[in-house]
């Protein structure tokens, strides 16, 4: 028997926006999952759980991938699933070690494409030095899925001295970004044939753990790191602002955006700040350490275009503002709708 | 760019049977996943990976749940997802500790039902003493999913002296089963309204880790444990026969089957040996320890109806045979089709 200790919420329905990584996702977490699970670890709202088992400190994170299409310029659902979970581990300062892989496949899906996805996962895992050690396969009837969905869950080890958390941002800290934003989201959109839209942009899908290692080697004054995936840079910075109870001030002119991405966004009516990335990270760093961390980032192949894009302030706590290229200041809110469903 | 090191297989398509836990599932693992991932840990084909991290030995396992309907007599997709992953950890002799929970939700799904599922997961986790510490939510368009799919991935700790593996079964070992088979599969079928079929059977969905603990306390001569879920008892025993290169001999009269399950199977043309369980385990135990382990099982609420149902032999290695109630012997093959899709 199911026991319902509290009355069911009103008859609200799940919208695509509940999966956007923006405001509706945060609402769902706050209204449905956190009250049910009541886990202090989950309640920290970091990208990964930190667990102490015996003498070992572990990071643990899960992600399901429902990206459409399955194959796109710069990657596919397989490499995305491996790199995405590696990155969630890396953002906690963990050395990624082991992954699980679980597939939900729609009846009628070509086995050849499944093999191609599996080999892509294996190649991404090998390149990153992690091992896929356990798995699961389920099949649903035609019309009850969409090709294939992949879940990866990862375990990494974390040195005792590493304590990264969004709650640690302090006024005066600098905000570092590892490169151009919006590549992944625009590459996915361009790969959706029905949009009849083309852009010379590849997904930035990449494993960031060696970049993170170089940054941690360069400084012990990194407060937190996050990868701005679903919901884009704006949602990540809003989360940091809320969790640290500080304000975040961006400088629009400092945020790297490729011309092709900027053009596509103008065409489609999108703001690059809300477009997903899969190979970028944001770091909050104490001001006097920021130049050293920036130098370490620029020395890494995945951080060549890193930039300091703003700072943490004690003004307007919990909010993100941006000094625009026109000299005005505007509020950068969390994503509220479903700008780009199924980009990961 | 995607790199395809080997030519794509012929244009074969995924069938529902590839998710059955039977022969087609094994084919998919052998032909697609094992060649791609080439992991020695994955290749052991146990229900969980055993990992050594520093001084700590961990079990790690993943499962996606696509059961239909979401709510059924004796449980729901939430309790099933928690107990199922706990059981995969427990079958390795692990103490389950932490779970992740990832949801793929179809647009339009009622948030109230999602909350009900989350609370059921929380209740199952609390009852079992495990914590859900990290999660993920994705949303797919209406018609691209089926209500909600849940992935749980689990971590448990394993004492250094515990070494359970199907490969360790030896001729003379006894086969112990913790109770009646087929309850879960028949309860799910009866809950599918379109079948217009009713049976007074509840799912046996339960967390088996305390039963396992009592068994391991009773004897150090347990070779392996498995929970006969998808594909039923027959598939589990076939896996043990293949991995141990021994034969398995069942005694039909010793296998506990409830009258209601037997009746439903006769009506539907099913064999209870192939029907899924979600709260039963099979243990292979050295003969002289079998009575002690059986007594420990019967002393546990989830093992009251435990029985010795057969033995391991050196005849017909890799195969399962059964002495029927009519005195004949028949081969019990792996499930080859999709007898009961989406039972977990």
CSV table of C-alpha atoms in Angstrom, one decimal, chain A residues 6 26-27 52 61 76 119 147 152 166 170 199 220-221 233 242 267 275 290 293 304 306 332:
chain,number,residue,atom,x,y,z
A,6,UNK,CA,0.3,14.8,3.2
A,26,UNK,CA,14.2,24.6,-8.9
A,27,UNK,CA,10.5,24.8,-8.0
A,52,UNK,CA,32.3,9.9,3.8
A,61,UNK,CA,26.3,12.2,-8.9
A,76,UNK,CA,26.5,12.4,-29.2
A,119,UNK,CA,31.6,2.9,-28.4
A,147,UNK,CA,15.2,6.2,-29.4
A,152,UNK,CA,25.2,7.7,-16.0
A,166,UNK,CA,28.4,27.6,-3.9
A,170,UNK,CA,32.1,36.1,-0.6
A,199,UNK,CA,25.2,27.2,-37.8
A,220,UNK,CA,43.6,26.9,-2.6
A,221,UNK,CA,41.3,29.9,-2.7
A,233,UNK,CA,25.4,30.7,-17.4
A,242,UNK,CA,21.0,32.4,-3.9
A,267,UNK,CA,18.1,35.0,-35.3
A,275,UNK,CA,22.0,28.6,-23.7
A,290,UNK,CA,42.1,35.1,-9.5
A,293,UNK,CA,43.9,30.6,-11.4
A,304,UNK,CA,42.4,28.9,-23.5
A,306,UNK,CA,39.1,31.8,-20.1
A,332,UNK,CA,19.7,38.5,-15.2
